[in-house]
Amino acid sequence: MARFILSLMELGVSAAVHMLFGFYVFSSAVAADLSQAALASGSLLLRRPAPAQAPAEGIVDVAAAGERDERRGAAPVVLDGSPPPIVLVHGIFGFGKGRLGGMSYFAGAEKKDDRVLVPDLGSLTSIHDRARELFYYLKGGQVDYGEEHSKACGHARFGRIYDTGHYPVWDEQNPVHFVGHSAGAQVVRVLHQMLADKAFPGHDTSEDWVLSLTSLSGALNGTTRTYYDGMLAEDGMSMKPISLLQLCRIGVIVYDWLDIPWLKNYYNFGFDHYEMSRRKVGFSGLVDLLLGNTGPFASRDWILPDLTIQGALRLNATLRTFPNTFYFSYATKRTRKLFGITVPSSVLGIHPMLFLRVLQMCMWRHPQNAPLPYKGYMDEDWEDNDGALNTISMTHPRIPMEHPNRFVVNDSDCHPLQPGIWYYKIIDGDHILFIINRERAGVQFDLLYDGIFQRCRKHAFRKSPPTVPNETSQ
């Protein structure tokens, strides 16, 4: 009984902290939008708009154009022959350009290069569905989730239409650089495998469409946090009846069922292809969704089952590291050893939303009555963490088999880069240090993203060094 009461108390604290952080992000976005609107109105009153200055021939400010075009639903076009774009892929509960007003998931890092794209993918949809969305975001056309997958999961096969892709010339001769944060890294890996498998009807794709993949705190091998949040450690697929994830499930279902247009335009969990709107299913449909009879949570076609260790193992069993693609990963940690025990490395240096999870993940022990998630699993290997992911999970793909890798202390140690090898660094930081609020990371923010972008522009190429586009330090 006492244990049950403690569990309820922990659930209450976790729910309150996460709701407060969500409210902070949402209210900050609204406040920023209102402030910009007020400034724009005041500016119009004070002066007449000056004619726009035409850019120099052959140069397109993709970042600025993309932000304008995203807001009105159009897609910016990247010129033929331009340097490969850098595509920043957000993680769980994330958002792309055009959502949450002018807020940036990557805290403005996209402004460091003229050719950066920030797609808006489903924030809670499965890795598979997000990978399909990412392809059509870049190439153009109507999102096709696949006939077999759609039937198995019970959702519409087709989704959003991109009349013009954000990088329609994408192919072997015009590849892209991907930077994925958290679950975004695994999304890119699944997309990469789909490209190699020619899984997009009407497109002759290959693995060489991806020039480089940078994983930033990437969920490459799952995380023990999912079990604290509510996934069952026994199978990595089912949810506990009372948990943080159950509260999340109820909130998402009600949010999508209410289907308030302006609110969903501002932030969307990405389940439109499940057609959960009250206009479609009515009140009886809401009851079915809440009871777990229908919807993404019933079919387990959402992101959390993909983030358990078992889920990552199932995905990784089908994913390869390709010989012509460059790989680099940054693994974050906020733990240290104290008298042989793994503990949080600091109190003030960890975001309040993550501190409890850092402590819990240090103490995780796989249930004795549950089968081990993979052969050779040891609890001690999974103690170091950043509050969301275990450090061992972020370095390189390890399960069910280890991919070629090399530990890096200084960036200069890995030059020249060799494709087909996962270079990785371990850096101090919690899971959200390098997103949302750049002030938290301070100078580390610029050092990290400058290093990533410079690597993409100067060190990751197949034939000859590319022409480096104009860069603006922030």
Short mmCIF file of C-alpha atoms in Angstrom, two decimals:
data_model
loop_
_atom_site.label_atom_id
_atom_site.label_comp_id
_atom_site.label_asym_id
_atom_site.label_seq_id
_atom_site.Cartn_x
_atom_site.Cartn_y
_atom_site.Cartn_z
CA MET A 1 0.00 0.00 0.00
CA ALA A 2 2.79 2.38 0.94
CA ARG A 3 4.53 1.65 -2.35
CA PHE A 4 1.33 2.40 -4.27
CA ILE A 5 0.93 5.73 -2.47
CA LEU A 6 4.54 6.67 -3.27
CA SER A 7 3.94 5.79 -6.91
CA LEU A 8 0.89 8.05 -7.02
CA MET A 9 2.86 10.88 -5.41
CA GLU A 10 5.67 10.46 -7.95
CA LEU A 11 3.10 10.44 -10.76
CA GLY A 12 1.55 13.65 -9.45
CA VAL A 13 4.91 15.40 -9.24
CA SER A 14 5.97 14.23 -12.72
CA ALA A 15 2.66 15.25 -14.27
CA ALA A 16 2.76 18.68 -12.63
CA VAL A 17 6.36 19.37 -13.71
CA HIS A 18 5.72 18.32 -17.32
CA MET A 19 2.49 20.30 -17.55
CA LEU A 20 4.19 23.40 -16.18
CA PHE A 21 7.00 23.09 -18.70
CA GLY A 22 4.53 22.58 -21.53
CA PHE A 23 2.57 25.62 -20.41
CA TYR A 24 5.80 27.63 -20.21
CA VAL A 25 6.76 26.73 -23.80
CA PHE A 26 3.26 27.39 -25.13
CA SER A 27 2.81 30.69 -23.29
CA SER A 28 6.29 31.84 -24.32
CA ALA A 29 5.42 31.20 -27.96
CA VAL A 30 2.14 33.11 -27.66
CA ALA A 31 3.81 36.01 -25.86
CA ALA A 32 6.53 36.22 -28.53
CA ASP A 33 3.92 36.23 -31.29
CA LEU A 34 1.90 38.96 -29.60
CA SER A 35 5.03 41.04 -29.09
CA GLN A 36 6.04 40.69 -32.75
CA ALA A 37 2.52 41.56 -33.88
CA ALA A 38 2.54 44.68 -31.70
CA LEU A 39 5.95 45.75 -33.03
CA ALA A 40 4.84 45.15 -36.61
CA SER A 41 1.70 47.23 -36.11
CA GLY A 42 3.69 50.05 -34.56
CA SER A 43 6.22 49.95 -37.37
CA LEU A 44 3.50 50.23 -40.00
CA LEU A 45 2.14 53.29 -38.30
CA LEU A 46 5.53 54.96 -38.16
CA ARG A 47 6.74 54.37 -41.68
CA ARG A 48 5.77 53.15 -45.07
CA PRO A 49 7.12 49.76 -46.12
CA ALA A 50 10.28 50.04 -48.19
CA PRO A 51 10.54 48.05 -51.43
CA ALA A 52 12.15 44.67 -50.85
CA GLN A 53 15.77 44.44 -51.97
CA ALA A 54 16.27 41.71 -54.52
CA PRO A 55 18.84 39.10 -53.53
CA ALA A 56 21.97 38.66 -55.56
CA GLU A 57 21.52 36.45 -58.61
CA GLY A 58 21.64 32.73 -57.73
CA ILE A 59 21.32 33.27 -53.96
CA VAL A 60 18.20 32.38 -52.01
CA ASP A 61 17.74 33.04 -48.30
CA VAL A 62 16.13 29.68 -47.64
CA ALA A 63 15.82 30.15 -43.88
CA ALA A 64 13.89 33.41 -44.15
CA ALA A 65 11.85 32.31 -47.16
CA GLY A 66 11.05 29.02 -45.52
CA GLU A 67 9.65 30.68 -42.42
CA ARG A 68 7.38 32.92 -44.49
CA ASP A 69 6.26 30.10 -46.75
CA GLU A 70 5.61 27.64 -43.94
CA ARG A 71 3.16 30.07 -42.37
CA ARG A 72 1.11 30.30 -45.54
CA GLY A 73 1.34 26.58 -46.33
CA ALA A 74 3.65 26.80 -49.35
CA ALA A 75 7.03 25.15 -49.76
CA PRO A 76 10.30 26.95 -50.45
CA VAL A 77 12.24 25.63 -53.43
CA VAL A 78 15.98 25.09 -53.15
CA LEU A 79 17.86 25.90 -56.35
CA ASP A 80 19.50 23.20 -58.44
CA GLY A 81 23.20 22.87 -57.83
CA SER A 82 23.13 24.56 -54.44
CA PRO A 83 25.12 23.06 -51.54
CA PRO A 84 23.26 20.19 -49.88
CA PRO A 85 20.70 21.48 -47.37
CA ILE A 86 21.06 20.66 -43.69
CA VAL A 87 17.80 19.22 -42.40
CA LEU A 88 17.16 19.52 -38.65
CA VAL A 89 14.78 16.82 -37.41
CA HIS A 90 13.08 17.35 -34.05
CA GLY A 91 12.41 14.77 -31.36
CA ILE A 92 9.42 13.69 -29.30
CA PHE A 93 6.93 16.48 -28.51
CA GLY A 94 8.93 18.62 -30.93
CA PHE A 95 7.84 20.92 -33.73
CA GLY A 96 9.15 22.40 -36.94
CA LYS A 97 9.13 25.79 -38.55
CA GLY A 98 5.63 27.23 -38.64
CA ARG A 99 4.41 25.68 -35.38
CA LEU A 100 4.22 27.45 -32.03
CA GLY A 101 4.49 30.78 -33.79
CA GLY A 102 8.03 31.99 -34.16
CA MET A 103 9.52 29.66 -31.54
CA SER A 104 12.43 27.51 -32.69
CA TYR A 105 12.83 23.92 -31.45
CA PHE A 106 16.54 24.18 -32.22
CA ALA A 107 16.78 27.55 -30.43
CA GLY A 108 17.70 29.45 -33.58
CA ALA A 109 20.53 27.15 -34.70
CA GLU A 110 18.94 27.07 -38.17
CA LYS A 111 19.99 30.71 -38.65
CA LYS A 112 23.65 29.71 -38.71
CA ASP A 113 23.47 28.60 -42.34
CA ASP A 114 21.60 29.87 -45.39
CA ARG A 115 20.39 26.42 -46.42
CA VAL A 116 18.72 24.82 -43.43
CA LEU A 117 15.30 23.17 -43.36
CA VAL A 118 13.31 22.42 -40.20
CA PRO A 119 10.43 20.05 -41.05
CA ASP A 120 7.36 19.78 -38.85
CA LEU A 121 6.66 16.10 -38.26
CA GLY A 122 4.20 14.35 -35.98
CA SER A 123 5.38 14.97 -32.43
CA LEU A 124 4.03 11.67 -31.09
CA THR A 125 3.56 9.58 -34.22
CA SER A 126 5.58 6.43 -34.77
CA ILE A 127 9.12 6.45 -36.15
CA HIS A 128 7.77 4.82 -39.31
CA ASP A 129 5.10 7.47 -39.92
CA ARG A 130 7.50 10.32 -39.24
CA ALA A 131 10.04 8.88 -41.68
CA ARG A 132 7.38 8.75 -44.40
CA GLU A 133 6.37 12.35 -43.66
CA LEU A 134 9.98 13.50 -43.82
CA PHE A 135 10.47 12.04 -47.30
CA TYR A 136 7.48 13.83 -48.81
CA TYR A 137 8.30 17.06 -46.97
CA LEU A 138 11.57 17.13 -48.90
CA LYS A 139 10.63 15.53 -52.21
CA GLY A 140 7.04 16.71 -52.54
CA GLY A 141 3.75 14.92 -53.18
CA GLN A 142 1.13 13.38 -50.90
CA VAL A 143 2.41 11.56 -47.84
CA ASP A 144 1.99 7.80 -48.38
CA TYR A 145 2.27 5.82 -45.15
CA GLY A 146 2.28 2.55 -47.06
CA GLU A 147 -0.66 0.26 -47.83
CA GLU A 148 0.39 -2.66 -45.63
CA HIS A 149 1.34 -0.51 -42.64
CA SER A 150 -1.82 1.61 -42.86
CA LYS A 151 -4.10 -1.42 -42.95
CA ALA A 152 -2.31 -3.08 -40.04
CA CYS A 153 -2.52 0.05 -37.89
CA GLY A 154 -6.01 1.14 -38.92
CA HIS A 155 -5.37 4.62 -40.28
CA ALA A 156 -5.68 6.36 -43.64
CA ARG A 157 -2.95 5.49 -46.12
CA PHE A 158 -2.48 9.04 -47.40
CA GLY A 159 -1.83 12.24 -45.49
CA ARG A 160 -0.70 15.79 -46.08
CA ILE A 161 -0.04 17.05 -49.61
CA TYR A 162 3.14 19.00 -50.45
CA ASP A 163 2.44 20.60 -53.82
CA THR A 164 6.13 21.40 -54.05
CA GLY A 165 8.77 19.71 -51.95
CA HIS A 166 11.20 21.71 -49.90
CA TYR A 167 14.05 20.05 -51.80
CA PRO A 168 12.47 18.56 -54.95
CA VAL A 169 15.82 17.90 -56.66
CA TRP A 170 16.79 15.47 -53.90
CA ASP A 171 18.60 12.43 -55.34
CA GLU A 172 22.05 10.80 -55.42
CA GLN A 173 23.60 13.81 -57.12
CA ASN A 174 21.87 16.22 -54.72
CA PRO A 175 21.99 14.51 -51.32
CA VAL A 176 21.22 16.05 -47.93
CA HIS A 177 22.76 16.35 -44.48
CA PHE A 178 20.51 15.30 -41.60
CA VAL A 179 20.82 16.40 -37.97
CA GLY A 180 18.42 14.54 -35.69
CA HIS A 181 17.77 15.34 -32.05
CA SER A 182 16.54 12.58 -29.74
CA ALA A 183 13.99 10.42 -31.59
CA GLY A 184 14.71 12.49 -34.70
CA ALA A 185 17.98 10.60 -35.20
CA GLN A 186 16.15 7.27 -35.36
CA VAL A 187 13.60 8.78 -37.76
CA VAL A 188 16.43 9.62 -40.16
CA ARG A 189 17.90 6.11 -39.85
CA VAL A 190 14.55 4.53 -40.71
CA LEU A 191 14.10 6.92 -43.64
CA HIS A 192 17.63 6.09 -44.82
CA GLN A 193 16.80 2.38 -44.85
CA MET A 194 13.56 3.08 -46.72
CA LEU A 195 15.56 4.96 -49.36
CA ALA A 196 17.92 2.00 -49.71
CA ASP A 197 14.96 -0.38 -49.96
CA LYS A 198 13.26 1.80 -52.62
CA ALA A 199 10.16 1.94 -50.44
CA PHE A 200 8.59 5.01 -52.06
CA PRO A 201 6.44 4.18 -55.11
CA GLY A 202 7.32 6.21 -58.18
CA HIS A 203 10.75 7.23 -56.84
CA ASP A 204 14.03 5.46 -57.69
CA THR A 205 15.73 6.10 -54.35
CA SER A 206 18.99 4.80 -52.91
CA GLU A 207 21.07 5.02 -49.73
CA ASP A 208 23.29 7.63 -51.39
CA TRP A 209 20.55 10.24 -51.07
CA VAL A 210 21.89 10.84 -47.53
CA LEU A 211 25.33 12.44 -47.36
CA SER A 212 25.65 12.63 -43.57
CA LEU A 213 23.73 11.95 -40.37
CA THR A 214 24.49 13.75 -37.13
CA SER A 215 22.79 12.38 -34.05
CA LEU A 216 22.36 14.86 -31.19
CA SER A 217 21.33 13.03 -28.01
CA GLY A 218 19.88 10.45 -30.38
CA ALA A 219 17.62 7.58 -29.30
CA LEU A 220 19.65 4.97 -31.18
CA ASN A 221 19.08 2.06 -28.78
CA GLY A 222 16.01 2.99 -26.74
CA THR A 223 15.82 4.27 -23.17
CA THR A 224 14.95 3.00 -19.69
CA ARG A 225 13.02 6.22 -19.09
CA THR A 226 10.09 4.79 -21.05
CA TYR A 227 9.54 2.28 -18.24
CA TYR A 228 9.37 5.03 -15.62
CA ASP A 229 6.94 6.96 -17.80
CA GLY A 230 4.62 3.98 -18.12
CA MET A 231 5.76 1.38 -20.67
CA LEU A 232 5.91 -2.19 -19.40
CA ALA A 233 9.44 -3.54 -19.15
CA GLU A 234 8.12 -7.04 -19.80
CA ASP A 235 7.39 -6.41 -23.49
CA GLY A 236 8.26 -2.76 -24.24
CA MET A 237 4.95 -2.35 -26.08
CA SER A 238 2.12 -2.15 -23.52
CA MET A 239 1.35 0.62 -21.02
CA LYS A 240 0.82 0.42 -17.29
CA PRO A 241 -2.80 1.19 -16.34
CA ILE A 242 -1.78 4.11 -14.09
CA SER A 243 1.13 6.16 -15.41
CA LEU A 244 2.29 9.45 -16.89
CA LEU A 245 1.82 8.04 -20.37
CA GLN A 246 -1.82 7.18 -19.64
CA LEU A 247 -2.42 10.81 -18.70
CA CYS A 248 -0.65 11.83 -21.89
CA ARG A 249 -2.78 9.41 -23.92
CA ILE A 250 -6.03 10.85 -22.55
CA GLY A 251 -4.89 14.42 -23.15
CA VAL A 252 -3.84 13.73 -26.75
CA ILE A 253 -7.09 11.93 -27.56
CA VAL A 254 -9.23 14.76 -26.19
CA TYR A 255 -7.07 17.37 -27.95
CA ASP A 256 -7.41 15.64 -31.33
CA TRP A 257 -11.10 14.83 -30.80
CA LEU A 258 -11.98 18.46 -30.05
CA ASP A 259 -10.17 19.41 -33.28
CA ILE A 260 -10.01 23.16 -32.67
CA PRO A 261 -8.54 24.47 -35.97
CA TRP A 262 -6.52 27.44 -34.70
CA LEU A 263 -5.12 25.38 -31.83
CA LYS A 264 -4.09 22.48 -34.03
CA ASN A 265 -2.49 24.87 -36.49
CA TYR A 266 -0.45 26.18 -33.60
CA TYR A 267 0.56 22.72 -32.35
CA ASN A 268 -0.29 19.29 -33.69
CA PHE A 269 0.54 15.85 -32.30
CA GLY A 270 0.44 14.49 -35.86
CA PHE A 271 -2.43 11.99 -35.70
CA ASP A 272 -4.60 13.55 -38.41
CA HIS A 273 -4.35 10.36 -40.49
CA TYR A 274 -6.18 8.56 -37.68
CA GLU A 275 -9.18 10.87 -38.18
CA MET A 276 -10.05 11.17 -34.49
CA SER A 277 -11.95 14.46 -34.86
CA ARG A 278 -15.39 14.78 -33.24
CA ARG A 279 -16.66 15.71 -36.70
CA LYS A 280 -15.63 12.25 -37.93
CA VAL A 281 -16.22 9.88 -35.02
CA GLY A 282 -18.71 11.67 -32.75
CA PHE A 283 -19.05 11.03 -29.03
CA SER A 284 -19.16 7.25 -29.38
CA GLY A 285 -15.83 7.44 -31.20
CA LEU A 286 -14.34 9.36 -28.28
CA VAL A 287 -15.47 6.62 -25.90
CA ASP A 288 -13.84 3.95 -28.11
CA LEU A 289 -10.61 5.93 -28.23
CA LEU A 290 -10.51 6.42 -24.47
CA LEU A 291 -11.27 2.74 -23.84
CA GLY A 292 -8.36 1.78 -26.09
CA ASN A 293 -10.46 0.07 -28.77
CA THR A 294 -9.32 2.27 -31.66
CA GLY A 295 -6.67 4.86 -32.50
CA PRO A 296 -2.86 4.98 -32.44
CA PHE A 297 -2.57 3.92 -28.82
CA ALA A 298 -4.67 0.81 -29.47
CA SER A 299 -2.58 -0.20 -32.50
CA ARG A 300 0.64 0.86 -30.73
CA ASP A 301 1.48 2.98 -33.75
CA TRP A 302 2.97 5.85 -31.78
CA ILE A 303 6.43 6.84 -30.73
CA LEU A 304 6.84 5.42 -27.21
CA PRO A 305 6.87 1.72 -28.20
CA ASP A 306 9.69 2.61 -30.60
CA LEU A 307 11.71 4.18 -27.77
CA THR A 308 11.79 1.24 -25.39
CA ILE A 309 14.90 -0.94 -25.54
CA GLN A 310 12.82 -3.75 -27.05
CA GLY A 311 11.31 -1.39 -29.61
CA ALA A 312 14.71 -0.03 -30.60
CA LEU A 313 16.01 -3.58 -30.97
CA ARG A 314 13.16 -4.43 -33.35
CA LEU A 315 13.89 -1.32 -35.44
CA ASN A 316 17.67 -1.74 -35.39
CA ALA A 317 17.39 -5.32 -36.62
CA THR A 318 16.30 -3.87 -39.98
CA LEU A 319 18.62 -0.83 -40.14
CA ARG A 320 22.10 -0.66 -41.64
CA THR A 321 25.02 1.74 -41.49
CA PHE A 322 25.83 2.60 -45.10
CA PRO A 323 29.37 2.78 -46.53
CA ASN A 324 28.96 6.09 -48.39
CA THR A 325 27.35 8.09 -45.58
CA PHE A 326 29.15 10.00 -42.83
CA TYR A 327 27.98 9.51 -39.24
CA PHE A 328 28.64 11.55 -36.11
CA SER A 329 26.87 11.44 -32.76
CA TYR A 330 26.90 13.50 -29.58
CA ALA A 331 25.95 11.56 -26.46
CA THR A 332 24.94 13.67 -23.47
CA LYS A 333 25.15 12.83 -19.76
CA ARG A 334 24.39 14.52 -16.45
CA THR A 335 25.72 11.83 -14.11
CA ARG A 336 28.94 10.94 -12.35
CA LYS A 337 30.37 8.34 -10.02
CA LEU A 338 30.38 9.02 -6.27
CA PHE A 339 31.95 6.27 -4.16
CA GLY A 340 31.21 3.85 -6.97
CA ILE A 341 27.55 4.86 -7.23
CA THR A 342 26.10 6.68 -10.25
CA VAL A 343 24.41 9.93 -9.20
CA PRO A 344 23.29 13.19 -10.87
CA SER A 345 26.37 15.31 -11.59
CA SER A 346 24.77 18.52 -10.32
CA VAL A 347 21.52 20.03 -9.12
CA LEU A 348 21.46 23.46 -10.75
CA GLY A 349 22.89 22.18 -14.04
CA ILE A 350 19.94 19.88 -14.73
CA HIS A 351 16.61 21.21 -16.00
CA PRO A 352 13.93 20.88 -13.27
CA MET A 353 11.79 18.78 -15.62
CA LEU A 354 14.59 16.22 -15.93
CA PHE A 355 16.22 16.07 -12.50
CA LEU A 356 13.89 13.42 -11.04
CA ARG A 357 14.31 11.26 -14.13
CA VAL A 358 18.12 11.58 -14.04
CA LEU A 359 18.06 10.25 -10.48
CA GLN A 360 15.59 7.48 -11.28
CA MET A 361 17.43 6.32 -14.39
CA CYS A 362 20.64 6.04 -12.35
CA MET A 363 18.85 3.50 -10.16
CA TRP A 364 17.00 1.54 -12.86
CA ARG A 365 16.95 -2.22 -12.39
CA HIS A 366 15.26 -4.45 -14.94
CA PRO A 367 12.50 -6.54 -13.30
CA GLN A 368 13.80 -9.96 -12.31
CA ASN A 369 10.64 -11.70 -13.54
CA ALA A 370 10.90 -10.10 -17.00
CA PRO A 371 13.05 -11.44 -19.86
CA LEU A 372 16.16 -9.39 -20.55
CA PRO A 373 15.65 -6.99 -23.47
CA TYR A 374 18.71 -8.38 -25.28
CA LYS A 375 21.50 -10.88 -24.77
CA GLY A 376 24.25 -9.43 -22.60
CA TYR A 377 22.09 -6.72 -21.02
CA MET A 378 23.44 -5.33 -17.72
CA ASP A 379 21.76 -2.65 -15.60
CA GLU A 380 25.10 -0.98 -14.84
CA ASP A 381 25.66 -0.17 -18.51
CA TRP A 382 22.48 1.92 -18.59
CA GLU A 383 23.01 4.07 -15.47
CA ASP A 384 24.63 7.14 -17.08
CA ASN A 385 21.94 9.32 -18.63
CA ASP A 386 20.77 12.86 -19.50
CA GLY A 387 17.30 12.69 -17.96
CA ALA A 388 15.61 11.29 -21.08
CA LEU A 389 18.05 8.87 -22.70
CA ASN A 390 20.80 6.61 -21.44
CA THR A 391 24.26 7.68 -22.57
CA ILE A 392 25.05 4.16 -23.84
CA SER A 393 22.07 4.46 -26.18
CA MET A 394 23.25 7.67 -27.79
CA THR A 395 26.78 6.84 -28.95
CA HIS A 396 26.08 4.51 -31.89
CA PRO A 397 23.78 1.60 -32.83
CA ARG A 398 24.63 -1.27 -30.45
CA ILE A 399 21.72 -3.71 -30.41
CA PRO A 400 21.11 -6.32 -31.69
CA MET A 401 24.64 -5.91 -33.09
CA GLU A 402 27.25 -3.19 -32.76
CA HIS A 403 27.94 -0.99 -35.79
CA PRO A 404 31.43 0.33 -36.71
CA ASN A 405 32.33 3.16 -34.34
CA ARG A 406 35.14 5.34 -33.03
CA PHE A 407 35.28 7.40 -29.84
CA VAL A 408 36.38 11.02 -30.38
CA VAL A 409 37.89 13.39 -27.81
CA ASN A 410 38.71 16.31 -30.11
CA ASP A 411 37.05 16.93 -33.47
CA SER A 412 40.45 17.14 -35.14
CA ASP A 413 41.10 13.51 -34.16
CA CYS A 414 38.57 12.27 -36.73
CA HIS A 415 39.73 14.28 -39.76
CA PRO A 416 39.65 13.25 -42.48
CA LEU A 417 36.27 11.67 -41.82
CA GLN A 418 35.68 8.16 -43.10
CA PRO A 419 32.17 7.20 -44.21
CA GLY A 420 30.44 4.17 -42.75
CA ILE A 421 31.79 4.75 -39.21
CA TRP A 422 29.92 6.22 -36.25
CA TYR A 423 32.22 8.84 -34.71
CA TYR A 424 30.92 9.82 -31.29
CA LYS A 425 31.65 12.24 -28.46
CA ILE A 426 30.31 12.26 -24.90
CA ILE A 427 29.51 15.77 -23.65
CA ASP A 428 28.12 17.16 -20.41
CA GLY A 429 24.52 18.26 -20.71
CA ASP A 430 20.95 17.22 -20.10
CA HIS A 431 18.61 16.17 -22.88
CA ILE A 432 17.26 19.63 -23.71
CA LEU A 433 20.39 21.73 -23.13
CA PHE A 434 20.87 22.41 -26.85
CA ILE A 435 17.25 23.05 -27.85
CA ILE A 436 14.42 25.50 -27.04
CA ASN A 437 16.45 27.92 -24.89
CA ARG A 438 19.95 28.68 -26.16
CA GLU A 439 20.77 30.78 -23.10
CA ARG A 440 21.01 27.66 -20.93
CA ALA A 441 23.92 26.28 -22.96
CA GLY A 442 25.69 29.61 -23.36
CA VAL A 443 28.85 29.42 -25.44
CA GLN A 444 28.50 25.63 -25.67
CA PHE A 445 25.49 26.16 -27.93
CA ASP A 446 27.52 27.99 -30.57
CA LEU A 447 30.48 25.65 -30.27
CA LEU A 448 28.26 22.62 -30.80
CA TYR A 449 26.21 23.82 -33.77
CA ASP A 450 29.13 25.63 -35.41
CA GLY A 451 31.02 22.34 -35.23
CA ILE A 452 28.11 20.39 -36.73
CA PHE A 453 27.54 22.83 -39.58
CA GLN A 454 31.24 23.17 -40.38
CA ARG A 455 31.59 19.41 -40.49
CA CYS A 456 28.70 19.21 -42.95
CA ARG A 457 30.12 21.94 -45.15
CA LYS A 458 33.85 21.25 -45.02
CA HIS A 459 34.47 17.61 -44.07
CA ALA A 460 31.54 15.48 -45.28
CA PHE A 461 31.75 15.14 -49.05
CA ARG A 462 32.13 12.30 -51.54
CA LYS A 463 34.04 13.80 -54.46
CA SER A 464 35.52 17.24 -53.87
CA PRO A 465 35.13 19.87 -51.13
CA PRO A 466 31.87 21.77 -51.72
CA THR A 467 31.49 25.50 -51.93
CA VAL A 468 30.69 26.72 -48.44
CA PRO A 469 27.58 28.98 -48.32
CA ASN A 470 27.43 32.23 -46.43
CA GLU A 471 27.26 31.68 -42.68
CA THR A 472 25.94 34.01 -40.03
CA SER A 473 27.14 33.42 -36.51
CA GLN A 474 24.55 33.85 -33.85
#
